[in-house]
JSON list of C-alpha atoms in Angstrom, two decimals:
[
{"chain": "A", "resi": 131, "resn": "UNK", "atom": "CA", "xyz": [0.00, 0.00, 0.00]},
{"chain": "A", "resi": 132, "resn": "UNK", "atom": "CA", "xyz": [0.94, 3.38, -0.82]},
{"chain": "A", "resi": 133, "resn": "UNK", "atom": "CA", "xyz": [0.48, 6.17, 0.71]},
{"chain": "A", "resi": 134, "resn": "UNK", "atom": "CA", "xyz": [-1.48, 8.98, -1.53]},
{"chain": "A", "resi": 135, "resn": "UNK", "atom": "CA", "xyz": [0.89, 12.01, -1.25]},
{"chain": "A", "resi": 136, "resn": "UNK", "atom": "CA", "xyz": [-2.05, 14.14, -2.85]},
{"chain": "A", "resi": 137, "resn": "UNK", "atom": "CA", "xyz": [-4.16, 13.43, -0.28]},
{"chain": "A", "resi": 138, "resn": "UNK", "atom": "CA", "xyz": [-2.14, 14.13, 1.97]},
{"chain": "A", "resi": 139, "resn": "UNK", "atom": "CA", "xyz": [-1.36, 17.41, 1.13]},
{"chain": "A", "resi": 140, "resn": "UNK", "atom": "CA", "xyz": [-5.18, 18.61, 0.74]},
{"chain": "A", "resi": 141, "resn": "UNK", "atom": "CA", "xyz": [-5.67, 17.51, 3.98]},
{"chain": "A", "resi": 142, "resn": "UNK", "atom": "CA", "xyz": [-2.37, 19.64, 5.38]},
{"chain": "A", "resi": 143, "resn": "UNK", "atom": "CA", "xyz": [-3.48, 22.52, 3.77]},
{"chain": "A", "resi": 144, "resn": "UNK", "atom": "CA", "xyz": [-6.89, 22.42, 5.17]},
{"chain": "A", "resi": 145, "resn": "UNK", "atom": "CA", "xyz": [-5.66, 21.98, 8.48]},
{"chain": "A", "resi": 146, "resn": "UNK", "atom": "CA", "xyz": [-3.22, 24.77, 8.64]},
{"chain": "A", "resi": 147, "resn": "UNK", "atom": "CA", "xyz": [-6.46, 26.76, 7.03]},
{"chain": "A", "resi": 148, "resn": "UNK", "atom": "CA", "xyz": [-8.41, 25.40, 10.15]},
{"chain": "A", "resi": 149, "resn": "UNK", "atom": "CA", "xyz": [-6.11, 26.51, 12.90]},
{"chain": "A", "resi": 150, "resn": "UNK", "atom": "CA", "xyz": [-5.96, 29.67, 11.36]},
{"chain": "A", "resi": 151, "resn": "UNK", "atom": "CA", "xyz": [-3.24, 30.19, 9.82]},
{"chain": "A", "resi": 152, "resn": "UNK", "atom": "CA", "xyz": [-2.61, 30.76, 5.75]},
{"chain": "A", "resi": 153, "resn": "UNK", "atom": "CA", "xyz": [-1.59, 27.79, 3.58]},
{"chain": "A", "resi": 154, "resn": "UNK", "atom": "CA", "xyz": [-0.31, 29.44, 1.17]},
{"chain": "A", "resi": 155, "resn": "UNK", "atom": "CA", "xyz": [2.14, 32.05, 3.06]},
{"chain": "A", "resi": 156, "resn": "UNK", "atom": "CA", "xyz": [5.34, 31.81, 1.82]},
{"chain": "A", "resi": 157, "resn": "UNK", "atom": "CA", "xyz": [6.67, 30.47, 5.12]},
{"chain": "A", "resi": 158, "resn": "UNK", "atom": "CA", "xyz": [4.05, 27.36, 4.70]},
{"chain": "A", "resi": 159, "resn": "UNK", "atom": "CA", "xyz": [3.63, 27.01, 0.97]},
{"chain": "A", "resi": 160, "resn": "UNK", "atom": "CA", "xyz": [5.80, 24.03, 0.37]},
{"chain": "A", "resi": 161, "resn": "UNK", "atom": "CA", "xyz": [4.52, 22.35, 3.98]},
{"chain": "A", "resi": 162, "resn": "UNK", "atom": "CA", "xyz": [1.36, 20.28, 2.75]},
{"chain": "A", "resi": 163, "resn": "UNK", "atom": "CA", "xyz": [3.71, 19.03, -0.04]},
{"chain": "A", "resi": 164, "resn": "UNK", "atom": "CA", "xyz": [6.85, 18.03, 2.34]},
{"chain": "A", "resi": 165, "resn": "UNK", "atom": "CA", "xyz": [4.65, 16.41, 5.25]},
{"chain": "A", "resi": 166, "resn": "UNK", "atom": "CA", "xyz": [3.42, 14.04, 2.59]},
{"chain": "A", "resi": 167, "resn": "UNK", "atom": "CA", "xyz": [6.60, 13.04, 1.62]},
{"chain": "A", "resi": 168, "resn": "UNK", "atom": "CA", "xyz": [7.21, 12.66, 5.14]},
{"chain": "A", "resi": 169, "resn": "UNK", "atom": "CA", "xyz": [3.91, 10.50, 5.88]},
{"chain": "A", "resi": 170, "resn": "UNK", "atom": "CA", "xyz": [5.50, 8.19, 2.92]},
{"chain": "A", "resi": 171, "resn": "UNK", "atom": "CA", "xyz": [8.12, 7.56, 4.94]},
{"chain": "A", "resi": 172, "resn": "UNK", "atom": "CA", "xyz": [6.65, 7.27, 8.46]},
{"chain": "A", "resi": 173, "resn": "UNK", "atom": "CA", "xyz": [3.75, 4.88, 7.59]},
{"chain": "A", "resi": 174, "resn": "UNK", "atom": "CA", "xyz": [5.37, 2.96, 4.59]},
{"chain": "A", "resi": 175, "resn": "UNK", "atom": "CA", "xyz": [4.68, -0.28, 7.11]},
{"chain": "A", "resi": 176, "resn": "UNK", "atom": "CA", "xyz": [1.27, -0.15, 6.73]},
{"chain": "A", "resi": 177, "resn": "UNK", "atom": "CA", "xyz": [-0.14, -3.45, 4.76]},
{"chain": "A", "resi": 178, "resn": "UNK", "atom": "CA", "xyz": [3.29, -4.67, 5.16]},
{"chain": "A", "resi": 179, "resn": "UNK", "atom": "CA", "xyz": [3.76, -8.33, 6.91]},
{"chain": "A", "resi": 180, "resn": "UNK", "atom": "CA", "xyz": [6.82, -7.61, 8.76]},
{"chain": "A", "resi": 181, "resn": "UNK", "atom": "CA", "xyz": [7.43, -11.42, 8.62]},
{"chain": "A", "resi": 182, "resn": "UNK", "atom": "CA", "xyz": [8.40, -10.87, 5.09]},
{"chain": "A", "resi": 183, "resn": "UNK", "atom": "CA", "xyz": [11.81, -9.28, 6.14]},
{"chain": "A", "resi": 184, "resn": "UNK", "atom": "CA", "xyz": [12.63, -13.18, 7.54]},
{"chain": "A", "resi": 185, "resn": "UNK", "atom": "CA", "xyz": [11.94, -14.61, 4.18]},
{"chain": "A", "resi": 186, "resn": "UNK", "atom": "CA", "xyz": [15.83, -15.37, 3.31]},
{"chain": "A", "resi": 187, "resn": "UNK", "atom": "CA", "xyz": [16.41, -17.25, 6.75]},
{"chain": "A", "resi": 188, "resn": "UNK", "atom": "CA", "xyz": [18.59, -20.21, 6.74]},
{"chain": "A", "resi": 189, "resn": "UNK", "atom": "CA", "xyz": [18.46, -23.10, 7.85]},
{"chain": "A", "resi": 190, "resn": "UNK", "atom": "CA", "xyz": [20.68, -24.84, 10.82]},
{"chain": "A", "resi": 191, "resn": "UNK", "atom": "CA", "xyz": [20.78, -28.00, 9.18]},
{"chain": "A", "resi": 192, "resn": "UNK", "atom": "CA", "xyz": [20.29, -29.62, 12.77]},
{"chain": "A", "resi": 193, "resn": "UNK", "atom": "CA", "xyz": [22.08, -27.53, 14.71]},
{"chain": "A", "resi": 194, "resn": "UNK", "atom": "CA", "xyz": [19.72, -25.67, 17.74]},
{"chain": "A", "resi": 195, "resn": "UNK", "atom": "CA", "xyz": [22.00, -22.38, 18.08]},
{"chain": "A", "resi": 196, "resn": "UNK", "atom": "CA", "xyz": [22.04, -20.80, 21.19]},
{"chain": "A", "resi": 197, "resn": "UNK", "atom": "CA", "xyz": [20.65, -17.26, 21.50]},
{"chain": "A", "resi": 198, "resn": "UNK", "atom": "CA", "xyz": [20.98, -14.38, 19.09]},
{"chain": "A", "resi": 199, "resn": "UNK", "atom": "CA", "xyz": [20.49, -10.82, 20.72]},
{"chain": "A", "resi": 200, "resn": "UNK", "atom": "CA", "xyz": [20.40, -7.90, 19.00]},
{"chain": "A", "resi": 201, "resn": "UNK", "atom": "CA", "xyz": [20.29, -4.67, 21.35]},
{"chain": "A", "resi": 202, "resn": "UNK", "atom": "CA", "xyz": [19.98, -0.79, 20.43]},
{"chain": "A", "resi": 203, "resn": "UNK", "atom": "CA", "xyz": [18.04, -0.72, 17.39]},
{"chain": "A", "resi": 204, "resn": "UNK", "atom": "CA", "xyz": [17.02, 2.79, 17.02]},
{"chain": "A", "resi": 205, "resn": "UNK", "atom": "CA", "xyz": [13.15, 2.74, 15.98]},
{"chain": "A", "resi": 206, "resn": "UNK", "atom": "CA", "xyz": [10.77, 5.91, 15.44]},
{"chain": "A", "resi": 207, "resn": "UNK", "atom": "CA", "xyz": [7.08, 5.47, 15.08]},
{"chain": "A", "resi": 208, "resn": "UNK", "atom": "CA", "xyz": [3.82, 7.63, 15.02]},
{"chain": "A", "resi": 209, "resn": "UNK", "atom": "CA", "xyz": [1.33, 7.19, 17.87]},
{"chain": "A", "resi": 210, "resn": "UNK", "atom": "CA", "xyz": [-1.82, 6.74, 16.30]},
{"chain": "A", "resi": 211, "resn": "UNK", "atom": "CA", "xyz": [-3.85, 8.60, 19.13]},
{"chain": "A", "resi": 212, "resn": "UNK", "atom": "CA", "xyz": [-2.21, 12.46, 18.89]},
{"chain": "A", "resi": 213, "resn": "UNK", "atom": "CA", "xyz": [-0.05, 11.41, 15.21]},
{"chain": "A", "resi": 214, "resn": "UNK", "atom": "CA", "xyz": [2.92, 12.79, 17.41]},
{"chain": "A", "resi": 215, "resn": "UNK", "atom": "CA", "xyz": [6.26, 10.34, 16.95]},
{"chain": "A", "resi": 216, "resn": "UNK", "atom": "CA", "xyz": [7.77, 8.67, 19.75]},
{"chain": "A", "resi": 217, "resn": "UNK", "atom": "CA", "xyz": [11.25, 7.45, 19.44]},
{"chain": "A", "resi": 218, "resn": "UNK", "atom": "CA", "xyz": [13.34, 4.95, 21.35]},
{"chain": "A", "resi": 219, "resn": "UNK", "atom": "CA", "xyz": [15.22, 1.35, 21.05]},
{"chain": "A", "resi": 220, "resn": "UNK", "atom": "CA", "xyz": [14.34, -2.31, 20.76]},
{"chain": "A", "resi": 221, "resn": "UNK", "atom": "CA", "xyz": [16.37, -4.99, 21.52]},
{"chain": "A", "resi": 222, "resn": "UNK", "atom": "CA", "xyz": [15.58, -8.03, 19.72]},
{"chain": "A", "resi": 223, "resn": "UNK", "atom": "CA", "xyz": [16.36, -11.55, 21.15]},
{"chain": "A", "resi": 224, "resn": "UNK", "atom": "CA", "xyz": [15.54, -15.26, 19.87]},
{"chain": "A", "resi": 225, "resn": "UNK", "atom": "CA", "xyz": [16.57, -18.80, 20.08]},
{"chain": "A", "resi": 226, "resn": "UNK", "atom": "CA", "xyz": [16.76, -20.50, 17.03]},
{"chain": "A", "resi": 227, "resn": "UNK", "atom": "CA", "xyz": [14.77, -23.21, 15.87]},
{"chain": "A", "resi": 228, "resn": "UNK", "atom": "CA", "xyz": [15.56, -24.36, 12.42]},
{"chain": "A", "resi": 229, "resn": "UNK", "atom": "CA", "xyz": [16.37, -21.30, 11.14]},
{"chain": "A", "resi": 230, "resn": "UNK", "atom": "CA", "xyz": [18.36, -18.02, 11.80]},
{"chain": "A", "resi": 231, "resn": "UNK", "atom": "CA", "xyz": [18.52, -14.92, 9.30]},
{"chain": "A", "resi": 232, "resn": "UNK", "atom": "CA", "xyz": [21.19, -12.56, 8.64]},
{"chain": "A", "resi": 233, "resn": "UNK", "atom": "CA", "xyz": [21.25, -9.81, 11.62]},
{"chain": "A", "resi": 234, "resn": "UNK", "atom": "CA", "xyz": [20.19, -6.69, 9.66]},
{"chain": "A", "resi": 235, "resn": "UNK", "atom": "CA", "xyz": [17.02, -8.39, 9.05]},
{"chain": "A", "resi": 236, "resn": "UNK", "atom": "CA", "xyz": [16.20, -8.04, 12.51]},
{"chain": "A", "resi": 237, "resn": "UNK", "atom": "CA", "xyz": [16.17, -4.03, 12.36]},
{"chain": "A", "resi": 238, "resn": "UNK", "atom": "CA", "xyz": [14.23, -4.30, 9.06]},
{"chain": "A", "resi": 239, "resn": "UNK", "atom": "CA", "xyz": [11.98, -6.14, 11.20]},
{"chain": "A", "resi": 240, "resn": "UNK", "atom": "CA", "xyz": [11.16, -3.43, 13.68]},
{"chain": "A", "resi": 241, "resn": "UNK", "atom": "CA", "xyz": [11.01, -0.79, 10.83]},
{"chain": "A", "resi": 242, "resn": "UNK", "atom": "CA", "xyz": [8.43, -2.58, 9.38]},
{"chain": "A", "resi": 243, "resn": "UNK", "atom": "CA", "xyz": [6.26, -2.70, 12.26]},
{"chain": "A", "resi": 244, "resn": "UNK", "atom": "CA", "xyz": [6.90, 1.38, 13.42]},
{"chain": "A", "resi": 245, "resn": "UNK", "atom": "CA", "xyz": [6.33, 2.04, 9.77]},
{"chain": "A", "resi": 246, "resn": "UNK", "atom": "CA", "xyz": [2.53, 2.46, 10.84]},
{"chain": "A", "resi": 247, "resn": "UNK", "atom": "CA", "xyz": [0.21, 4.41, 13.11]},
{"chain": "A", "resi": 248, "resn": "UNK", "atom": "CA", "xyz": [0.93, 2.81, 16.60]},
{"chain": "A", "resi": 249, "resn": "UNK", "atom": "CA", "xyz": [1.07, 2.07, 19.95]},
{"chain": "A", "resi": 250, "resn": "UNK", "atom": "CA", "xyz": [3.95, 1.52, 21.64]},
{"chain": "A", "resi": 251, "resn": "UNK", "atom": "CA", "xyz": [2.51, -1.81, 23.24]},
{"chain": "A", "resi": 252, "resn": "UNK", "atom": "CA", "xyz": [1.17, -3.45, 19.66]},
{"chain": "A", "resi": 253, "resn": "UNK", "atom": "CA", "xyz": [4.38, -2.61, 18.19]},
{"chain": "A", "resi": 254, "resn": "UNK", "atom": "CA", "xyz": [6.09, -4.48, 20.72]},
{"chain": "A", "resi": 255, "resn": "UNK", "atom": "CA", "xyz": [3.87, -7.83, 20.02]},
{"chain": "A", "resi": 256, "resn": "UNK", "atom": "CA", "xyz": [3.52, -7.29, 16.38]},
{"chain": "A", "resi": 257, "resn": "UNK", "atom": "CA", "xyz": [7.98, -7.38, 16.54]},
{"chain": "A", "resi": 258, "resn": "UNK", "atom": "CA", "xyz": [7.41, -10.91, 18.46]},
{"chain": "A", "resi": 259, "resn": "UNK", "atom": "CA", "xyz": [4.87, -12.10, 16.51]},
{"chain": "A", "resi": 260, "resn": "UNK", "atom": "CA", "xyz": [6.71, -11.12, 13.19]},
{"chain": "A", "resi": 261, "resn": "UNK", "atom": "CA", "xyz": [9.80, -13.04, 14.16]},
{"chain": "A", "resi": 262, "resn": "UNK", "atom": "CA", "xyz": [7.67, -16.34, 15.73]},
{"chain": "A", "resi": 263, "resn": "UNK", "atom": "CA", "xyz": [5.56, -16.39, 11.88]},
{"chain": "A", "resi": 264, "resn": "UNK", "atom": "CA", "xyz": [8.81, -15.62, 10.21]},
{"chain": "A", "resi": 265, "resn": "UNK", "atom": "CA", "xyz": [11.77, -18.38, 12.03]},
{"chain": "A", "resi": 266, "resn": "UNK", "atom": "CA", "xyz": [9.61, -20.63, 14.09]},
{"chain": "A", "resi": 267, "resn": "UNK", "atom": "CA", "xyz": [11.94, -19.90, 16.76]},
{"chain": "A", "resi": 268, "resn": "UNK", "atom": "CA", "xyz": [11.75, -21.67, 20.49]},
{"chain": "A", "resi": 269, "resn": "UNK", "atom": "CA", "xyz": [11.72, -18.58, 22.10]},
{"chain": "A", "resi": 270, "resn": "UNK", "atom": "CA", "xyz": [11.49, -14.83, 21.37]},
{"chain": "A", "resi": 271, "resn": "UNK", "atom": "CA", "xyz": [11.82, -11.53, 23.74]},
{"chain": "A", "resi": 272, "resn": "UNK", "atom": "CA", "xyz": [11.09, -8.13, 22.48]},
{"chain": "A", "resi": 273, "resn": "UNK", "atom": "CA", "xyz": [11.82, -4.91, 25.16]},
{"chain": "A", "resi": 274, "resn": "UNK", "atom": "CA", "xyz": [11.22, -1.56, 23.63]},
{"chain": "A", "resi": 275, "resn": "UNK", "atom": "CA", "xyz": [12.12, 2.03, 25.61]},
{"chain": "A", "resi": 276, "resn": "UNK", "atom": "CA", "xyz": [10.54, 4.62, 24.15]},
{"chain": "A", "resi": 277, "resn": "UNK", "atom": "CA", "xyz": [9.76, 8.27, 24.69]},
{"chain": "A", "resi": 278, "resn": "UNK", "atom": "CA", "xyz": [6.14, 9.84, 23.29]},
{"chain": "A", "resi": 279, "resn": "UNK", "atom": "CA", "xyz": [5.65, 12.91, 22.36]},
{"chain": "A", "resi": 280, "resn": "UNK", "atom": "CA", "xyz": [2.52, 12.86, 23.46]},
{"chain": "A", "resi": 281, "resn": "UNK", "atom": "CA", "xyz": [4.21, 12.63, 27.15]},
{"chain": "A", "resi": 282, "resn": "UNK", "atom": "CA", "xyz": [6.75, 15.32, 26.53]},
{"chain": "A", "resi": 283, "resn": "UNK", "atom": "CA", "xyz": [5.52, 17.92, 23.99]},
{"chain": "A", "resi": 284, "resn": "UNK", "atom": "CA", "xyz": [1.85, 18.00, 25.46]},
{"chain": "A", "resi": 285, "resn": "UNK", "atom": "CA", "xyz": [-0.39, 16.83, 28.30]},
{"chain": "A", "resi": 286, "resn": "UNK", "atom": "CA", "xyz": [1.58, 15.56, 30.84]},
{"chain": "A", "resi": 287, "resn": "UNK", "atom": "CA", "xyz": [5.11, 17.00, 29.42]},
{"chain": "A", "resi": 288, "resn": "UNK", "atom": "CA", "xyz": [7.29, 14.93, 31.04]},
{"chain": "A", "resi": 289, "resn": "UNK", "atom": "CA", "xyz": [10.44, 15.59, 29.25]},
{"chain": "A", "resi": 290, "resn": "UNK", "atom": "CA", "xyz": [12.31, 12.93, 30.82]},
{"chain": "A", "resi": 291, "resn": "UNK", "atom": "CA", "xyz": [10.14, 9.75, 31.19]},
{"chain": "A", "resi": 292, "resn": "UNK", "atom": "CA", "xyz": [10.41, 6.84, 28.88]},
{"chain": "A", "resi": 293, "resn": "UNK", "atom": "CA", "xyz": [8.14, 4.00, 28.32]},
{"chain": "A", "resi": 294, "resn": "UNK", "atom": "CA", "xyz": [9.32, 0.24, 28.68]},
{"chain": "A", "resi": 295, "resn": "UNK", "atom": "CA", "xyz": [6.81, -2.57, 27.48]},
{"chain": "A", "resi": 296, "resn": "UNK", "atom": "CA", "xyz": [8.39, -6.13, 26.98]},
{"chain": "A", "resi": 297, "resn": "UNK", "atom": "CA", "xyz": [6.66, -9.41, 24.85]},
{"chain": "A", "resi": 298, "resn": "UNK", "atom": "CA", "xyz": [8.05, -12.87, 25.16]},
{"chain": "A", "resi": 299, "resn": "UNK", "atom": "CA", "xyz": [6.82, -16.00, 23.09]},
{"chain": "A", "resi": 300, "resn": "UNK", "atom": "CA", "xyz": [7.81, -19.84, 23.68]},
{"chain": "A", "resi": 301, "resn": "UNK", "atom": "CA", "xyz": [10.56, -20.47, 26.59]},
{"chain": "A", "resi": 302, "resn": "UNK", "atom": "CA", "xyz": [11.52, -17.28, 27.16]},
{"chain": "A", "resi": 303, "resn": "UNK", "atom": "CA", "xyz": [8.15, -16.26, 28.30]},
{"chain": "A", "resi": 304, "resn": "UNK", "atom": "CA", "xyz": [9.38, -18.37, 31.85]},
{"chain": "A", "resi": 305, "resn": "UNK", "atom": "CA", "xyz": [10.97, -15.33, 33.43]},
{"chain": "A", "resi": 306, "resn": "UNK", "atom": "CA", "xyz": [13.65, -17.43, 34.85]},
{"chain": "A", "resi": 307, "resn": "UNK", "atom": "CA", "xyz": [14.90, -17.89, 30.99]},
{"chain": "A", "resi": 308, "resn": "UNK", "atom": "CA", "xyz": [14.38, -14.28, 30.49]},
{"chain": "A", "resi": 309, "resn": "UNK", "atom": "CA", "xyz": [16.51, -13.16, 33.50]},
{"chain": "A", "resi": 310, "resn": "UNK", "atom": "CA", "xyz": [19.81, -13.50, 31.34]},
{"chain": "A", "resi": 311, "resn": "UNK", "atom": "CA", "xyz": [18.98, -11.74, 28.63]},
{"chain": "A", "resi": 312, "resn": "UNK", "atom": "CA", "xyz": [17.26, -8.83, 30.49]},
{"chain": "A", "resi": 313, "resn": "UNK", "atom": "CA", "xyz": [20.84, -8.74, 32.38]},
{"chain": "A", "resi": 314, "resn": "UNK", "atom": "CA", "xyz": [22.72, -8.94, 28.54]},
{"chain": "A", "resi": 315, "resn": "UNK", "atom": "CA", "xyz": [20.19, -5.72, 27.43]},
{"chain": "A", "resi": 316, "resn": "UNK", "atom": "CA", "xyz": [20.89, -4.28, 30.66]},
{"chain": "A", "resi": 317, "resn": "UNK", "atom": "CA", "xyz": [24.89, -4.07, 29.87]},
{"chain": "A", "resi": 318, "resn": "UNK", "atom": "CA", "xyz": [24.21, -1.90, 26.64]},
{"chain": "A", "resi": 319, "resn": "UNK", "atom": "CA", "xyz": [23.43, 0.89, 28.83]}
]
């Protein structure tokens, strides 16, 4: 799915009309063009199956691999209540089952899924669930620390709080398996 850039900008410009201000001032002329552009890029996840990213995975030819973390992926989505983004970092961890995939797959992963109006808790399942449809794997554990600006640019404006939500699938939903890798994530600091 694409997003329709044209639409996009007649609905800029009749905001910016709505809140009073002149579309067409010089200062704002070009705006309802550039925040489509912008739009293309923020929601280019949506109708995307984020599973797709895993479709070159490889298989371990028997071998059960122990666990493959990958911490600090910078992610930036758009919360679907205020359209405000919230930014932050996922760290991505799985035990393979039959199959691994090359490591920048896993960021392409969580693009996908912020790629799309959001909340911060769906994206964090949706990352899970991708990589469970995708490798099968015995075990998955998504945490992602975010901060809204919903939460610091209105409302509330807490400039310094962050958001942590967490989803685990297969054995590392025990939380004695998760302690670990919480411990591993916790040394990136």
């Amino acid at each position: 799915m694409t997003v329709d850039r044209a639409r996009v900008a007649a609905a800029v410009g009749e905001l910016l009309a709505a809140i009073g201000d002149d579309p067409t001032r010089q200062g704002l002329a070009e705006t309802p063009r550039r925040v489509a552009e912008a739009y293309a890029d923020y929601f280019s996840g949506v109708g995307v199956d984020a599973a797709e990213q895993l479709a070159d995975s490889t298989s371990l030819e028997g071998e059960t691999g122990e666990l493959v973390l990958v911490r600090g992926i910078e992610l930036r989505s758009i919360c679907e209540h205020h359209l405000l983004p919230f930014m932050g970092t996922a760290h991505v961890a799985y035990l393979p089952g039959e199959r691994i995939v090359g490591l920048g797959r896993i960021p392409a992963v969580v693009d996908t899924v912020a790629s799309r109006p959001q909340i911060q808790e769906r994206l964090t399942d949706e990352i899970a669930d991708a990589l469970v449809r995708g490798l099968a794997p015995r075990g998955v554990l998504v945490v992602v620390e975010a901060t809204h600006g919903c939460v610091t640019a209105r409302g509330a404006r807490q400039v310094r709080s962050s958001t942590v939500t967490m989803a685990s699938r297969g054995v590392l939903a025990e939380p004695v398996e998760r302690a670990e890798i919480m411990a591993l994530i916790g040394e990136s600091r």
